[in-house]
Coordinates of C-alpha atoms and ligand atoms in Angstrom, one line a residue:
M1 CA 69.2 64.2 84.7
Q2 CA 70.4 67.6 85.9
A3 CA 68.1 70.2 86.6
V4 CA 69.4 74.1 86.7
I5 CA 67.2 76.3 88.9
L6 CA 67.5 79.9 87.9
V7 CA 66.9 82.0 91.5
G8 CA 69.1 84.9 90.7
G9 CA 66.5 87.5 90.1
Q10 CA 65.7 90.6 92.5
G11 CA 62.1 89.8 92.7
T12 CA 61.4 93.4 92.4
R13 CA 57.6 93.1 92.0
L14 CA 57.4 91.4 95.2
R15 CA 59.1 93.9 97.4
P16 CA 59.2 94.9 100.4
L17 CA 59.4 90.9 101.1
T18 CA 62.3 90.2 98.8
L19 CA 64.2 93.1 99.9
T20 CA 65.4 90.8 102.7
V21 CA 64.6 87.2 101.3
P22 CA 65.2 86.1 97.7
K23 CA 61.9 85.4 96.1
P24 CA 62.5 81.5 95.9
M25 CA 63.4 81.6 99.4
L26 CA 60.2 83.4 100.6
P27 CA 58.1 80.9 102.9
L28 CA 55.3 79.1 101.3
M29 CA 53.2 77.5 103.9
D30 CA 55.8 76.5 106.3
R31 CA 58.9 76.1 104.1
P32 CA 60.8 77.9 101.6
F33 CA 59.1 78.1 98.3
L34 CA 62.1 76.5 96.3
V35 CA 61.4 73.2 98.5
F36 CA 58.5 72.7 96.4
Q37 CA 60.4 72.7 93.0
I38 CA 63.0 70.5 94.6
E39 CA 60.5 68.1 95.7
L40 CA 58.9 68.2 92.0
C41 CA 62.2 67.5 90.7
K42 CA 62.6 64.5 93.4
R43 CA 59.2 62.9 92.3
H44 CA 60.7 62.6 88.7
G45 CA 64.1 60.9 89.9
I46 CA 66.2 64.4 89.6
R47 CA 68.5 64.8 92.3
D48 CA 71.3 66.5 90.7
I49 CA 70.5 70.1 91.0
I50 CA 72.5 73.3 90.2
L51 CA 71.4 76.6 91.6
S52 CA 72.3 79.5 89.8
T53 CA 72.6 82.3 92.1
A54 CA 73.3 86.1 91.9
Y55 CA 71.0 87.9 94.6
L56 CA 71.6 87.3 98.1
P57 CA 73.2 84.2 97.4
E58 CA 74.2 83.1 101.2
V59 CA 70.6 82.7 102.0
F60 CA 70.1 79.5 99.8
E61 CA 73.5 78.2 101.0
E62 CA 72.6 78.6 104.8
Y63 CA 69.3 76.9 104.4
F64 CA 69.9 73.9 102.1
G65 CA 73.8 73.3 102.6
D66 CA 74.8 70.3 100.2
G67 CA 71.0 69.4 99.9
S68 CA 71.3 66.1 101.7
R69 CA 68.8 66.8 104.1
L70 CA 66.3 67.0 101.2
G71 CA 67.8 64.1 99.7
V72 CA 69.4 65.9 96.8
R73 CA 73.0 66.9 95.5
L74 CA 73.1 70.7 95.4
T75 CA 75.9 72.7 93.4
Y76 CA 75.8 76.6 93.6
V77 CA 77.3 78.8 90.9
T78 CA 76.9 82.4 91.7
E79 CA 77.0 85.5 89.3
D80 CA 79.4 88.6 90.3
E81 CA 76.9 90.4 87.9
P82 CA 73.5 89.3 87.1
L83 CA 73.8 87.4 83.6
D84 CA 70.2 87.1 82.9
T85 CA 68.3 83.7 82.0
C86 CA 70.5 82.3 79.4
G87 CA 73.8 83.9 80.4
A88 CA 73.3 82.3 83.9
V89 CA 72.8 79.0 82.5
K90 CA 76.0 79.4 80.1
N91 CA 77.7 80.1 83.5
V92 CA 77.2 76.7 84.7
E93 CA 78.0 75.0 81.4
R94 CA 81.2 73.2 82.9
Y95 CA 78.8 71.2 85.1
L96 CA 76.3 69.8 82.4
E97 CA 76.4 66.4 81.4
G98 CA 74.2 65.7 78.6
T99 CA 70.3 66.8 78.2
F100 CA 69.2 68.9 81.1
L101 CA 66.2 70.6 82.6
V102 CA 66.0 74.4 83.4
F103 CA 63.6 75.9 85.7
N104 CA 62.3 79.6 86.4
G105 CA 63.0 79.6 90.0
D106 CA 59.5 81.2 91.0
V107 CA 57.1 78.8 89.3
L108 CA 54.9 76.6 91.4
T109 CA 53.8 73.8 89.4
D110 CA 53.0 69.9 89.1
L111 CA 54.1 69.5 85.8
D112 CA 54.7 66.2 84.5
L113 CA 58.6 66.5 83.9
T114 CA 59.0 62.7 82.9
A115 CA 56.4 63.1 80.2
L116 CA 58.0 66.6 79.2
V117 CA 61.5 64.9 78.7
A118 CA 59.9 62.0 77.0
Y119 CA 58.3 64.4 74.5
H120 CA 61.4 66.2 73.9
R121 CA 63.4 62.8 72.9
Q122 CA 60.4 61.6 70.8
K123 CA 60.5 64.7 68.9
G124 CA 64.3 64.9 68.5
S125 CA 63.9 68.4 69.8
K126 CA 66.9 70.4 70.8
V127 CA 64.7 73.1 73.0
T128 CA 61.3 72.0 74.8
I129 CA 59.5 74.5 76.5
S130 CA 56.6 73.7 78.8
L131 CA 53.4 75.9 77.8
T132 CA 50.4 76.9 80.0
R133 CA 47.4 78.9 79.2
V134 CA 46.5 82.1 81.2
E135 CA 43.9 84.5 81.0
D136 CA 46.0 87.6 80.5
P137 CA 49.0 86.6 78.7
T138 CA 50.6 90.0 78.5
A139 CA 52.7 89.7 81.5
Y140 CA 54.5 86.4 80.1
G141 CA 56.2 85.1 77.0
L142 CA 53.9 84.0 74.3
V143 CA 54.8 80.8 72.6
P144 CA 52.5 79.8 69.3
L145 CA 52.8 76.6 67.9
D146 CA 52.1 75.0 64.3
R147 CA 50.1 71.7 64.1
Q148 CA 53.3 69.4 64.8
G149 CA 53.9 71.4 67.9
R150 CA 57.0 73.1 66.6
I151 CA 57.4 76.7 68.0
R152 CA 56.5 79.4 65.3
E153 CA 57.6 82.5 67.2
F154 CA 58.7 84.2 70.6
V155 CA 56.5 87.2 71.6
E156 CA 57.6 88.4 74.8
K157 CA 55.4 90.3 77.1
P158 CA 53.4 92.0 74.1
S159 CA 50.6 94.7 74.5
W160 CA 47.0 93.3 74.1
D161 CA 47.1 93.9 70.3
R162 CA 50.1 91.7 69.8
V163 CA 48.4 88.6 71.5
V164 CA 48.6 85.7 69.0
T165 CA 47.8 82.8 71.6
D166 CA 46.9 82.0 75.1
L167 CA 49.8 79.6 75.2
I168 CA 52.9 80.9 77.3
N169 CA 56.0 79.9 78.4
A170 CA 55.7 78.0 81.7
G171 CA 59.2 78.6 82.5
T172 CA 60.3 74.9 82.5
Y173 CA 62.8 74.0 79.6
V174 CA 64.6 70.8 78.5
L175 CA 67.7 71.7 76.7
E176 CA 70.6 69.9 74.7
P177 CA 73.9 71.5 75.8
E178 CA 75.0 72.0 72.3
I179 CA 72.5 75.1 72.0
L180 CA 74.9 76.9 74.5
Q181 CA 77.8 76.9 71.8
E182 CA 77.2 80.4 70.4
V183 CA 76.1 82.3 73.6
P184 CA 78.9 84.7 74.7
E185 CA 80.4 84.0 78.2
G186 CA 80.2 86.3 81.3
E187 CA 77.8 88.7 79.8
P188 CA 74.0 89.2 80.4
Y189 CA 72.1 87.1 77.7
S190 CA 68.4 86.3 77.6
F191 CA 66.5 83.1 76.8
E192 CA 63.4 84.6 76.0
R193 CA 64.5 87.7 74.0
Q194 CA 67.7 86.6 72.5
L195 CA 68.8 82.7 72.3
F196 CA 65.5 81.4 71.6
P197 CA 64.5 83.6 68.8
Q198 CA 68.0 83.1 67.2
L199 CA 68.1 79.4 67.3
L200 CA 64.3 79.6 65.7
K201 CA 65.5 81.8 62.8
S202 CA 68.4 79.2 62.2
G203 CA 66.2 76.4 61.9
V204 CA 66.8 74.3 65.1
P205 CA 64.1 72.0 66.1
M206 CA 62.1 73.5 69.2
Y207 CA 58.9 72.3 70.3
G208 CA 56.4 73.3 73.0
F209 CA 54.5 71.1 75.5
P210 CA 51.3 72.5 76.4
S211 CA 50.2 71.0 79.8
D212 CA 47.0 71.3 82.1
A213 CA 49.0 70.9 85.1
Y214 CA 48.6 73.4 87.8
W215 CA 50.8 76.4 87.4
L216 CA 51.6 79.7 89.0
D217 CA 54.3 82.4 88.8
I218 CA 54.5 83.7 92.3
G219 CA 56.0 87.1 91.5
T220 CA 53.6 89.3 92.7
P221 CA 51.9 89.9 96.2
G222 CA 48.5 88.6 94.7
K223 CA 50.1 85.7 93.0
Y224 CA 51.9 84.8 96.4
L225 CA 48.8 85.0 98.3
Q226 CA 47.0 83.0 95.7
A227 CA 49.7 80.2 96.1
H228 CA 48.7 79.8 99.4
Y229 CA 45.0 79.7 98.5
D230 CA 45.7 77.0 96.2
I231 CA 47.6 74.7 98.3
L232 CA 45.1 75.3 101.0
A233 CA 42.6 74.2 98.5
R234 CA 44.8 71.0 97.9
K235 CA 45.3 72.0 94.2
V236 CA 49.2 71.5 94.9
P237 CA 50.9 68.2 96.3
Y238 CA 51.6 69.3 99.9
E239 CA 51.8 67.4 103.4
F240 CA 49.9 69.5 106.0
Q241 CA 51.7 69.6 109.1
G242 CA 50.5 69.8 112.8
E243 CA 47.2 68.7 114.1
E244 CA 44.0 68.8 112.1
I245 CA 42.0 70.1 114.9
K246 CA 38.8 70.5 112.9
P247 CA 38.2 69.7 109.1
S248 CA 40.8 72.0 107.1
V249 CA 42.2 73.8 110.4
W250 CA 46.0 72.8 111.4
V251 CA 47.6 73.8 114.3
G252 CA 51.1 73.3 115.3
E253 CA 52.6 72.2 118.5
E254 CA 52.4 74.1 121.8
T255 CA 50.1 76.6 120.1
E256 CA 47.3 78.1 122.5
I257 CA 43.8 79.2 121.1
S258 CA 41.3 80.5 123.3
P259 CA 38.2 78.7 123.7
E260 CA 36.8 81.7 122.7
A261 CA 38.2 82.2 119.4
T262 CA 36.6 81.0 116.1
I263 CA 39.0 79.3 113.7
F264 CA 37.6 78.5 110.0
G265 CA 39.4 76.5 107.6
P266 CA 41.3 76.2 105.5
T267 CA 43.5 77.7 107.5
V268 CA 47.1 76.6 109.0
I269 CA 48.8 78.1 112.3
G270 CA 52.3 77.2 113.1
R271 CA 53.5 76.0 116.4
G272 CA 54.2 78.2 119.4
C273 CA 51.3 80.6 118.5
R274 CA 48.5 82.5 120.9
I275 CA 45.4 83.3 119.8
G276 CA 43.1 85.7 122.1
A277 CA 39.7 85.6 123.1
H278 CA 37.0 86.8 120.5
T279 CA 39.3 86.5 117.5
R280 CA 38.0 85.3 114.3
I281 CA 40.2 83.5 111.9
S282 CA 38.1 83.1 108.9
G283 CA 39.7 80.9 106.5
N284 CA 42.6 81.0 103.8
C285 CA 44.9 81.9 106.3
V286 CA 48.6 80.8 106.8
I287 CA 49.9 81.8 110.2
G288 CA 53.6 81.2 110.8
P289 CA 55.3 80.0 114.0
R290 CA 55.4 82.0 117.3
C291 CA 52.8 84.6 116.6
H292 CA 50.7 86.3 119.1
I293 CA 47.2 87.5 118.1
G294 CA 45.3 89.5 120.6
E295 CA 41.5 89.7 121.5
G296 CA 38.8 90.6 118.9
V297 CA 41.2 90.4 116.0
H298 CA 39.9 89.2 112.3
I299 CA 42.0 87.9 109.9
E300 CA 40.9 86.4 106.7
G301 CA 42.6 85.5 103.4
S302 CA 46.4 86.5 105.0
V303 CA 49.5 85.3 105.1
V304 CA 51.5 86.1 108.3
H305 CA 55.1 85.2 108.6
A306 CA 56.7 84.0 112.0
N307 CA 57.1 85.9 115.1
C308 CA 54.4 88.5 114.2
R309 CA 52.2 90.3 116.9
I310 CA 48.8 91.6 116.3
G311 CA 47.0 93.9 119.0
D312 CA 43.5 93.8 120.1
E313 CA 40.6 94.5 117.7
S314 CA 43.0 94.7 114.3
Q315 CA 41.9 93.2 111.2
V316 CA 44.1 91.8 109.0
L317 CA 42.0 90.9 105.4
G318 CA 44.0 89.7 102.1
S319 CA 47.2 90.9 103.1
I320 CA 50.8 90.0 103.9
L321 CA 52.8 90.4 106.9
A322 CA 56.3 89.7 106.7
R323 CA 58.6 88.0 109.7
G324 CA 58.6 89.8 113.0
V325 CA 55.8 92.7 112.1
E326 CA 54.2 94.4 115.3
V327 CA 50.8 95.4 114.8
G328 CA 49.1 97.8 117.5
R329 CA 45.4 97.8 118.4
R330 CA 42.7 98.8 115.9
V331 CA 44.8 98.7 113.1
H332 CA 43.1 97.8 109.7
I333 CA 45.3 96.1 107.2
S334 CA 43.5 95.1 103.8
D335 CA 43.1 94.9 99.9
G336 CA 46.6 93.4 99.3
A337 CA 48.7 95.5 101.8
V338 CA 52.3 94.0 102.3
V339 CA 54.1 95.1 105.3
G340 CA 57.9 94.5 105.5
S341 CA 59.7 92.6 108.2
G342 CA 60.3 94.0 111.4
S343 CA 57.9 96.9 111.0
R344 CA 55.9 98.2 113.7
I345 CA 52.4 99.9 113.2
G346 CA 51.1 101.8 115.8
D347 CA 47.5 102.0 117.1
D348 CA 44.7 103.1 114.8
N349 CA 46.3 103.1 111.6
E350 CA 44.8 102.1 108.2
L351 CA 46.9 100.3 105.5
R352 CA 44.8 99.3 102.1
K353 CA 45.0 99.0 98.6
G354 CA 48.1 97.5 98.1
I355 CA 50.2 99.7 100.4
R356 CA 53.6 98.4 100.7
V357 CA 55.5 99.2 103.8
W358 CA 59.3 98.6 103.8
P359 CA 61.0 96.8 106.3
E360 CA 61.9 98.2 109.9
T361 CA 59.5 100.9 109.3
D362 CA 57.9 102.6 112.6
L363 CA 54.6 104.2 111.8
A364 CA 53.4 106.3 114.7
P365 CA 49.7 105.8 115.8
S366 CA 47.0 107.3 113.6
T367 CA 49.2 108.5 110.8
L368 CA 47.9 106.7 108.1
R369 CA 44.4 106.6 106.5
F370 CA 45.3 105.0 103.3
Ligands
GDD401 N1 70.7 83.4 87.9 C1 70.1 84.6 87.7 N2 70.6 85.4 86.9 N3 68.7 84.1 87.6 C2 67.9 85.2 87.2 C3 68.5 86.2 86.6 C4 70.1 86.3 86.4 O1 70.4 87.6 86.1 N4 67.6 86.9 86.0 C5 66.3 86.5 86.3 N5 66.5 85.3 87.0 C6 65.7 84.3 87.4 C7 64.7 84.7 88.3 O2 65.2 84.7 89.6 C8 63.4 83.9 88.1 O3 63.3 82.7 88.6 C9 63.7 83.4 86.6 O4 65.2 83.7 86.2 C10 62.5 84.1 85.7 O5 62.7 85.6 86.2 P1 61.5 86.5 86.2 O6 62.2 88.0 86.4 O7 60.4 86.0 87.1 O8 61.0 86.4 84.7 P2 59.3 86.7 84.3 O9 58.5 85.9 85.2 O10 59.1 88.2 84.0 O11 59.0 86.0 83.0 C11 59.6 84.8 82.6 O12 58.8 83.6 83.1 C12 57.6 83.8 82.6 C13 56.8 82.5 83.1 O13 56.8 82.8 84.8 C14 59.8 84.5 81.0 O14 60.5 83.3 81.1 C15 58.5 84.2 80.4 O15 58.8 84.2 79.1 C16 57.8 83.4 81.2 O16 56.4 83.4 80.6
MG402 MG1 58.5 85.3 87.2

């Protein structure tokens, strides 16, 4: 069976990280997020994958090539103008050979694809949508079902007074190619707001497949951090790399940690890093390769991408530093701050409360007390 992965969105809610890297290519642990979805496909015997790209398409091809390194066959189809979710699939129709899967490219999940496809066939369904339960459904598409599991309605991103169920569209579909017949070619078209509600009106059999499998849309900085915490807590299949120097602390090759530093798990530190004396890394941290961390630094619940430098006595708490960020001394970065790639944060700054620093910003010493 083939899978189409939608990876063309701009990932605006994850800016500044997505200004330079498309959301599905952001590092999750030590690899692009998309590798997790490709590995999920492989676990269920799906090796023929079509990537529907629009935003920064070259980043995908440069990394994955034809997919053979990962043991899959990748086909790239790029839109000149973004065609929205359904338009993007219409755009790859010529490659489809029968029943196929569609994935939103920003969902971390361990969904049982084999069971999903079996359910689709057993029901004689034309559209089967995987569903999950979330606490706040208002950021998603609601999909209420009848007793037989047939879809009754689509309510996309409702206000609280229109919340009719806690079952939401989990962003994985099994589809029959014939449902694309009426979709206009080459113009933006949405599954959630257009095609699905229309098919429902015409009486096409459409089913929901509720699942308790791990599920997370990584589309905001908070969710992106959460994805790391969940992998560190082993809620998602992942093979930890490096040496486990003490329980749940993994360290890559050629990394030098001062004997006077303290590292608590779960934490992963990439290869070629240096960690200075009296520095404390107190759990839920993922530090990328070649990072230099000074003395007396405190890092907790944070994700630090490759090639960052953090000066003495600085703190990074519950925050994200993109690739190549340089942090001076006595800088406090906390509460969901996101610093874009290549930025330099001078000494004695304070970055808090979800502040977002654009890539390549030069922040003079003692400018921000946010
Ligand atoms: N090729 C292409 N072209 N891909 C696109 C385009 C486009 O024009 N627009 C969006 N995508 C891709 C994004 O890259 C992403 O992987 C996926 O389609 C979904 O887009 P999001 O922007 O992340 O949508 P959402 O999270 O707000 O809502 C969707 O996902 C929810 C589950 O996470 C909807 O499907 C909701 O109904 C659903 O609950
Ligand atoms: Mg999303």
